[in-house]
């Protein structure tokens, strides 16, 4: 499945589940003083979560251009040195504004990944929020029990606030989240080391592809949590990572999203991609940045 088909399949899947498809918001934010660039799909829906804007469509799906180069979500230092972080990336998302909650979000994510995209179930791990004393929050056993219908218990891992409580920034809508990770190692590597031990450890072959956020709170400027007027779902799947998995590559840069750009850089520089680590990193950085800059300029 090429990148375009992968994106369309996501949108079609959620359209069939009664989601309204909307366009990506611009990456450069014009009307939120707490944020300079769109860093997540939920930014354009912040006022709906907070109850300040009316809900026009209770279910939405989209693909959002995100830029993570500063502030709370900043991947800049990883870009090019690894094979799966970007400054700009596309986030595939489905949204419920006071409509469905954990059960449908979890069941549909599993259905799409395993029945539609046909990702091997044995290569998937999920995480749930393990609770936090400071915020007086219990472990998310509801998500845990919903995952048990699909995933053996030893693949349902508990994560801390850093990995499993999603916040847009220092303040704003937030809530516990449940991530889906995929193991793209070969069979021998998988037999030697249990993939569960590699989740959220920075291993480039055991990576998060989808984050399901259950928006329940607003983090106030004084650090306290206030319940939102309604409960919402915000999911974000890394499009470039999904393409890597479906195209059976080991690097986002080896997919049809980046190969044409890398090929052009090789033509211009006269350096072959794959010739040496140092030039490979440089070529990945250029490919990533040139794409991000082009979209940032186009978005004003
Ligand atoms: N807001 C969450 C994230 O950015 C899920 O979309 O990961």
Short mmCIF file of C-alpha atoms and ligand atoms in Angstrom, two decimals:
data_model
loop_
_atom_site.label_atom_id
_atom_site.label_comp_id
_atom_site.label_asym_id
_atom_site.label_seq_id
_atom_site.Cartn_x
_atom_site.Cartn_y
_atom_site.Cartn_z
CA UNK A 1 0.00 0.00 0.00
CA UNK A 2 1.57 3.31 -1.01
CA UNK A 3 1.41 6.45 1.12
CA UNK A 4 -1.56 7.93 -0.67
CA UNK A 5 -3.59 4.72 -0.37
CA UNK A 6 -2.63 4.44 3.30
CA UNK A 7 -3.90 7.94 4.06
CA UNK A 8 -7.13 7.43 2.10
CA UNK A 9 -7.79 4.08 3.77
CA UNK A 10 -7.65 5.77 7.19
CA UNK A 11 -10.10 8.49 6.17
CA UNK A 12 -12.44 6.01 4.47
CA UNK A 13 -12.45 3.74 7.51
CA UNK A 14 -13.60 6.51 9.83
CA UNK A 15 -15.99 8.00 7.32
CA UNK A 16 -17.77 4.63 7.35
CA UNK A 17 -17.97 4.97 11.14
CA UNK A 18 -19.88 8.25 10.70
CA UNK A 19 -16.92 10.64 11.03
CA UNK A 20 -16.93 13.94 9.18
CA UNK A 21 -13.64 14.43 7.29
CA UNK A 22 -11.98 17.83 7.77
CA UNK A 23 -8.85 19.45 6.33
CA UNK A 24 -5.60 19.93 8.15
CA UNK A 25 -5.35 23.27 9.98
CA UNK A 26 -2.37 25.48 8.99
CA UNK A 27 0.89 24.54 10.75
CA UNK A 28 1.55 28.13 11.74
CA UNK A 29 -0.95 29.09 14.45
CA UNK A 30 -2.53 32.50 14.26
CA UNK A 31 -4.88 32.71 17.24
CA UNK A 32 -3.47 30.83 20.26
CA UNK A 33 -0.89 32.72 22.36
CA UNK A 34 0.12 29.48 24.16
CA UNK A 35 1.47 27.85 20.99
CA UNK A 36 3.53 28.97 18.00
CA UNK A 37 3.15 25.96 15.69
CA UNK A 38 0.57 23.19 15.43
CA UNK A 39 2.17 20.38 17.43
CA UNK A 40 -0.79 17.97 17.47
CA UNK A 41 -4.00 17.28 15.65
CA UNK A 42 -6.03 18.48 18.62
CA UNK A 43 -4.82 22.10 18.54
CA UNK A 44 -7.53 23.25 16.16
CA UNK A 45 -10.15 21.61 18.39
CA UNK A 46 -8.91 23.02 21.72
CA UNK A 47 -11.91 25.32 22.20
CA UNK A 48 -14.34 22.48 21.55
CA UNK A 49 -12.64 20.37 24.26
CA UNK A 50 -12.75 23.29 26.69
CA UNK A 51 -16.46 23.82 26.00
CA UNK A 52 -15.87 27.31 24.53
CA UNK A 53 -17.00 26.39 21.00
CA UNK A 54 -20.12 24.47 20.01
CA UNK A 55 -19.79 20.94 18.59
CA UNK A 56 -20.81 20.96 14.95
CA UNK A 57 -19.77 17.39 14.18
CA UNK A 58 -19.45 15.02 17.16
CA UNK A 59 -17.14 12.73 15.12
CA UNK A 60 -14.32 13.99 12.94
CA UNK A 61 -11.33 12.41 11.20
CA UNK A 62 -8.42 14.12 9.52
CA UNK A 63 -4.75 14.16 8.75
CA UNK A 64 -2.97 17.08 10.39
CA UNK A 65 0.42 18.57 9.51
CA UNK A 66 2.32 18.97 12.79
CA UNK A 67 5.64 20.69 13.55
CA UNK A 68 7.54 19.63 16.68
CA UNK A 69 10.53 21.91 16.94
CA UNK A 70 10.06 23.75 20.24
CA UNK A 71 8.22 23.78 23.55
CA UNK A 72 6.75 20.70 25.26
CA UNK A 73 6.80 18.54 22.14
CA UNK A 74 10.20 18.96 20.50
CA UNK A 75 11.79 16.22 18.36
CA UNK A 76 14.36 18.42 16.64
CA UNK A 77 17.48 16.78 18.12
CA UNK A 78 16.40 13.28 17.04
CA UNK A 79 15.67 14.18 13.43
CA UNK A 80 17.98 12.52 10.91
CA UNK A 81 20.06 10.85 13.64
CA UNK A 82 17.27 8.34 13.95
CA UNK A 83 14.94 6.97 11.30
CA UNK A 84 11.52 7.80 12.70
CA UNK A 85 11.31 11.34 14.13
CA UNK A 86 10.54 14.39 12.02
CA UNK A 87 10.21 18.10 12.45
CA UNK A 88 7.06 18.04 10.31
CA UNK A 89 4.91 14.94 10.22
CA UNK A 90 1.35 14.04 9.42
CA UNK A 91 -0.88 12.89 12.23
CA UNK A 92 -3.88 10.77 11.32
CA UNK A 93 -6.64 11.37 13.84
CA UNK A 94 -10.14 10.41 14.76
CA UNK A 95 -12.06 12.57 17.19
CA UNK A 96 -15.06 12.27 19.42
CA UNK A 97 -16.42 15.45 20.93
CA UNK A 98 -18.56 14.25 23.82
CA UNK A 99 -19.67 11.24 21.75
CA UNK A 100 -17.90 7.82 21.91
CA UNK A 101 -15.14 7.23 24.43
CA UNK A 102 -12.60 4.53 25.30
CA UNK A 103 -14.45 1.44 24.08
CA UNK A 104 -14.99 2.50 20.47
CA UNK A 105 -11.63 4.29 20.25
CA UNK A 106 -9.78 1.13 21.28
CA UNK A 107 -11.89 -1.33 19.27
CA UNK A 108 -11.69 0.74 16.08
CA UNK A 109 -7.96 1.33 16.37
CA UNK A 110 -7.45 -2.43 16.67
CA UNK A 111 -9.83 -3.18 13.81
CA UNK A 112 -8.12 -0.71 11.48
CA UNK A 113 -4.57 -1.87 12.26
CA UNK A 114 -5.19 -5.59 12.21
CA UNK A 115 -8.22 -6.20 9.92
CA UNK A 116 -7.74 -3.41 7.40
CA UNK A 117 -4.01 -2.66 7.35
CA UNK A 118 -3.32 -6.33 8.26
CA UNK A 119 -0.52 -5.62 10.70
CA UNK A 120 0.50 -8.84 12.45
CA UNK A 121 -1.20 -8.88 15.89
CA UNK A 122 1.85 -10.52 17.43
CA UNK A 123 3.91 -7.46 16.64
CA UNK A 124 1.69 -5.05 18.55
CA UNK A 125 1.99 -3.88 22.15
CA UNK A 126 -0.24 -1.43 23.98
CA UNK A 127 0.34 0.82 26.96
CA UNK A 128 -2.09 2.24 29.47
CA UNK A 129 -1.77 5.04 32.04
CA UNK A 130 -0.42 3.59 35.27
CA UNK A 131 -1.72 6.40 37.52
CA UNK A 132 0.03 9.32 39.21
CA UNK A 133 0.14 10.17 42.89
CA UNK A 134 1.00 13.84 42.39
CA UNK A 135 -2.12 14.37 40.30
CA UNK A 136 -4.14 11.96 42.45
CA UNK A 137 -5.02 9.78 39.44
CA UNK A 138 -5.65 6.03 39.48
CA UNK A 139 -4.36 3.57 36.82
CA UNK A 140 -6.62 3.43 33.75
CA UNK A 141 -8.08 -0.03 34.38
CA UNK A 142 -10.97 0.66 32.02
CA UNK A 143 -8.56 0.90 29.06
CA UNK A 144 -6.67 -2.11 30.40
CA UNK A 145 -9.83 -4.24 30.48
CA UNK A 146 -10.91 -3.11 27.01
CA UNK A 147 -7.53 -4.07 25.57
CA UNK A 148 -7.81 -7.51 27.17
CA UNK A 149 -10.43 -8.39 24.54
CA UNK A 150 -7.70 -8.09 21.86
CA UNK A 151 -4.25 -8.40 23.42
CA UNK A 152 -2.74 -10.92 25.87
CA UNK A 153 -2.15 -9.41 29.28
CA UNK A 154 1.67 -9.54 29.00
CA UNK A 155 1.47 -7.12 26.05
CA UNK A 156 -0.56 -4.52 27.96
CA UNK A 157 2.05 -2.38 29.66
CA UNK A 158 1.61 0.34 32.25
CA UNK A 159 3.24 3.68 31.56
CA UNK A 160 3.94 6.74 33.65
CA UNK A 161 2.69 10.29 33.31
CA UNK A 162 5.42 11.18 30.83
CA UNK A 163 4.35 8.54 28.30
CA UNK A 164 0.72 7.93 29.16
CA UNK A 165 -0.82 11.23 30.18
CA UNK A 166 -1.02 13.50 27.18
CA UNK A 167 -0.87 17.28 27.55
CA UNK A 168 -0.80 19.84 24.80
CA UNK A 169 1.48 22.22 26.69
CA UNK A 170 1.91 23.56 30.23
CA UNK A 171 -1.81 24.25 30.29
CA UNK A 172 -4.83 23.13 28.29
CA UNK A 173 -6.89 19.99 27.64
CA UNK A 174 -5.28 16.72 28.68
CA UNK A 175 -5.99 13.17 29.80
CA UNK A 176 -4.71 9.63 30.15
CA UNK A 177 -3.65 7.94 26.94
CA UNK A 178 -3.12 4.48 25.57
CA UNK A 179 -0.42 3.98 22.97
CA UNK A 180 0.01 1.26 20.36
CA UNK A 181 3.57 0.18 19.58
CA UNK A 182 4.77 -1.99 16.74
CA UNK A 183 7.77 -4.31 16.63
CA UNK A 184 9.42 -4.35 13.18
CA UNK A 185 12.44 -6.49 14.14
CA UNK A 186 13.15 -9.73 12.31
CA UNK A 187 12.11 -13.08 13.77
CA UNK A 188 15.53 -13.90 15.18
CA UNK A 189 15.77 -10.58 16.99
CA UNK A 190 12.26 -11.08 18.30
CA UNK A 191 13.09 -14.58 19.57
CA UNK A 192 16.16 -13.27 21.40
CA UNK A 193 14.64 -10.26 23.17
CA UNK A 194 11.02 -9.84 24.23
CA UNK A 195 9.61 -6.78 22.45
CA UNK A 196 7.71 -5.79 25.60
CA UNK A 197 11.04 -4.88 27.21
CA UNK A 198 11.83 -2.46 24.35
CA UNK A 199 8.62 -0.41 24.36
CA UNK A 200 9.34 3.26 25.08
CA UNK A 201 13.09 2.67 25.40
CA UNK A 202 14.14 4.49 22.22
CA UNK A 203 14.62 1.31 20.16
CA UNK A 204 14.17 2.33 16.48
CA UNK A 205 12.47 -0.97 15.66
CA UNK A 206 9.93 -1.01 18.49
CA UNK A 207 8.10 2.25 18.08
CA UNK A 208 4.87 3.97 18.94
CA UNK A 209 2.56 4.35 15.98
CA UNK A 210 -0.72 5.48 17.50
CA UNK A 211 -1.72 7.39 20.60
CA UNK A 212 -5.31 7.29 21.85
CA UNK A 213 -5.97 10.15 24.25
CA UNK A 214 -8.98 10.20 26.50
CA UNK A 215 -9.48 13.91 27.12
CA UNK A 216 -11.04 14.46 30.51
CA UNK A 217 -9.22 17.39 32.14
CA UNK A 218 -8.03 20.92 31.65
CA UNK A 219 -4.60 21.65 33.18
CA UNK A 220 -4.82 25.14 34.68
CA UNK A 221 -1.90 27.58 34.81
CA UNK A 222 -1.51 26.80 38.55
CA UNK A 223 -0.88 23.12 37.66
CA UNK A 224 -4.15 21.72 38.96
CA UNK A 225 -6.52 19.54 36.93
CA UNK A 226 -10.10 20.57 36.32
CA UNK A 227 -12.60 18.11 34.78
CA UNK A 228 -13.75 19.11 31.29
CA UNK A 229 -17.47 19.66 30.73
CA UNK A 230 -17.57 16.44 28.61
CA UNK A 231 -15.29 13.51 27.75
CA UNK A 232 -13.60 13.35 24.36
CA UNK A 233 -11.35 11.19 22.22
CA UNK A 234 -8.23 12.53 20.46
CA UNK A 235 -6.17 10.00 18.58
CA UNK A 236 -2.97 10.61 16.65
CA UNK A 237 -1.24 8.08 14.42
CA UNK A 238 2.17 8.79 12.89
CA UNK A 239 1.47 8.62 9.17
CA UNK A 240 5.12 8.28 8.10
CA UNK A 241 5.66 5.47 10.63
CA UNK A 242 2.53 3.66 9.52
CA UNK A 243 3.76 3.87 5.91
CA UNK A 244 7.10 2.45 6.99
CA UNK A 245 5.39 -0.54 8.62
CA UNK A 246 3.02 -1.19 5.70
CA UNK A 247 5.78 -0.83 3.11
CA UNK A 248 7.92 -3.24 5.17
CA UNK A 249 10.77 -0.78 5.55
CA UNK A 250 12.95 -0.16 8.58
CA UNK A 251 13.12 3.61 8.21
CA UNK A 252 10.55 6.31 7.43
CA UNK A 253 13.07 7.69 4.95
CA UNK A 254 12.90 4.47 2.89
CA UNK A 255 9.19 4.96 2.12
CA UNK A 256 7.71 6.57 -0.97
CA UNK A 257 7.17 9.74 1.11
CA UNK A 258 10.89 10.51 1.43
CA UNK A 259 12.64 8.48 -1.27
CA UNK A 260 11.97 10.99 -4.08
CA UNK A 261 13.44 13.80 -1.94
CA UNK A 262 16.44 11.70 -0.89
CA UNK A 263 16.96 10.75 -4.55
CA UNK A 264 17.03 14.39 -5.55
CA UNK A 265 19.50 15.24 -2.78
CA UNK A 266 21.72 12.38 -4.00
CA UNK A 267 21.54 13.76 -7.57
CA UNK A 268 22.43 17.29 -6.52
CA UNK A 269 25.20 16.32 -4.08
CA UNK A 270 26.62 13.40 -6.04
CA UNK A 271 26.56 11.36 -2.80
CA UNK A 272 24.85 7.99 -2.65
CA UNK A 273 22.34 7.48 0.20
CA UNK A 274 23.72 4.52 2.15
CA UNK A 275 27.36 5.38 1.43
CA UNK A 276 28.26 6.41 5.02
CA UNK A 277 26.50 7.10 8.33
CA UNK A 278 27.55 10.72 8.44
CA UNK A 279 26.26 11.60 4.98
CA UNK A 280 23.12 9.49 5.50
CA UNK A 281 22.25 11.53 8.60
CA UNK A 282 22.89 14.76 6.73
CA UNK A 283 20.70 13.65 3.83
CA UNK A 284 17.89 12.69 6.19
CA UNK A 285 18.14 16.05 7.95
CA UNK A 286 17.96 17.91 4.64
CA UNK A 287 15.05 15.78 3.39
CA UNK A 288 13.13 16.33 6.62
CA UNK A 289 13.84 20.05 6.91
CA UNK A 290 13.22 20.94 3.30
CA UNK A 291 9.79 19.33 3.51
CA UNK A 292 8.96 21.09 6.81
CA UNK A 293 10.12 24.47 5.50
CA UNK A 294 8.13 24.13 2.27
CA UNK A 295 4.92 23.43 4.21
CA UNK A 296 5.63 26.11 6.86
CA UNK A 297 6.07 28.74 4.15
CA UNK A 298 2.94 27.57 2.33
CA UNK A 299 1.00 27.78 5.63
CA UNK A 300 2.10 31.36 6.24
N1 LIG B 1 -2.75 14.50 20.99
C1 LIG B 1 -2.12 13.23 20.94
C2 LIG B 1 -0.73 13.30 20.39
O1 LIG B 1 -0.35 14.31 19.86
C3 LIG B 1 -2.94 12.27 20.13
O2 LIG B 1 -3.38 12.84 18.96
O3 LIG B 1 -0.01 12.34 20.47
#
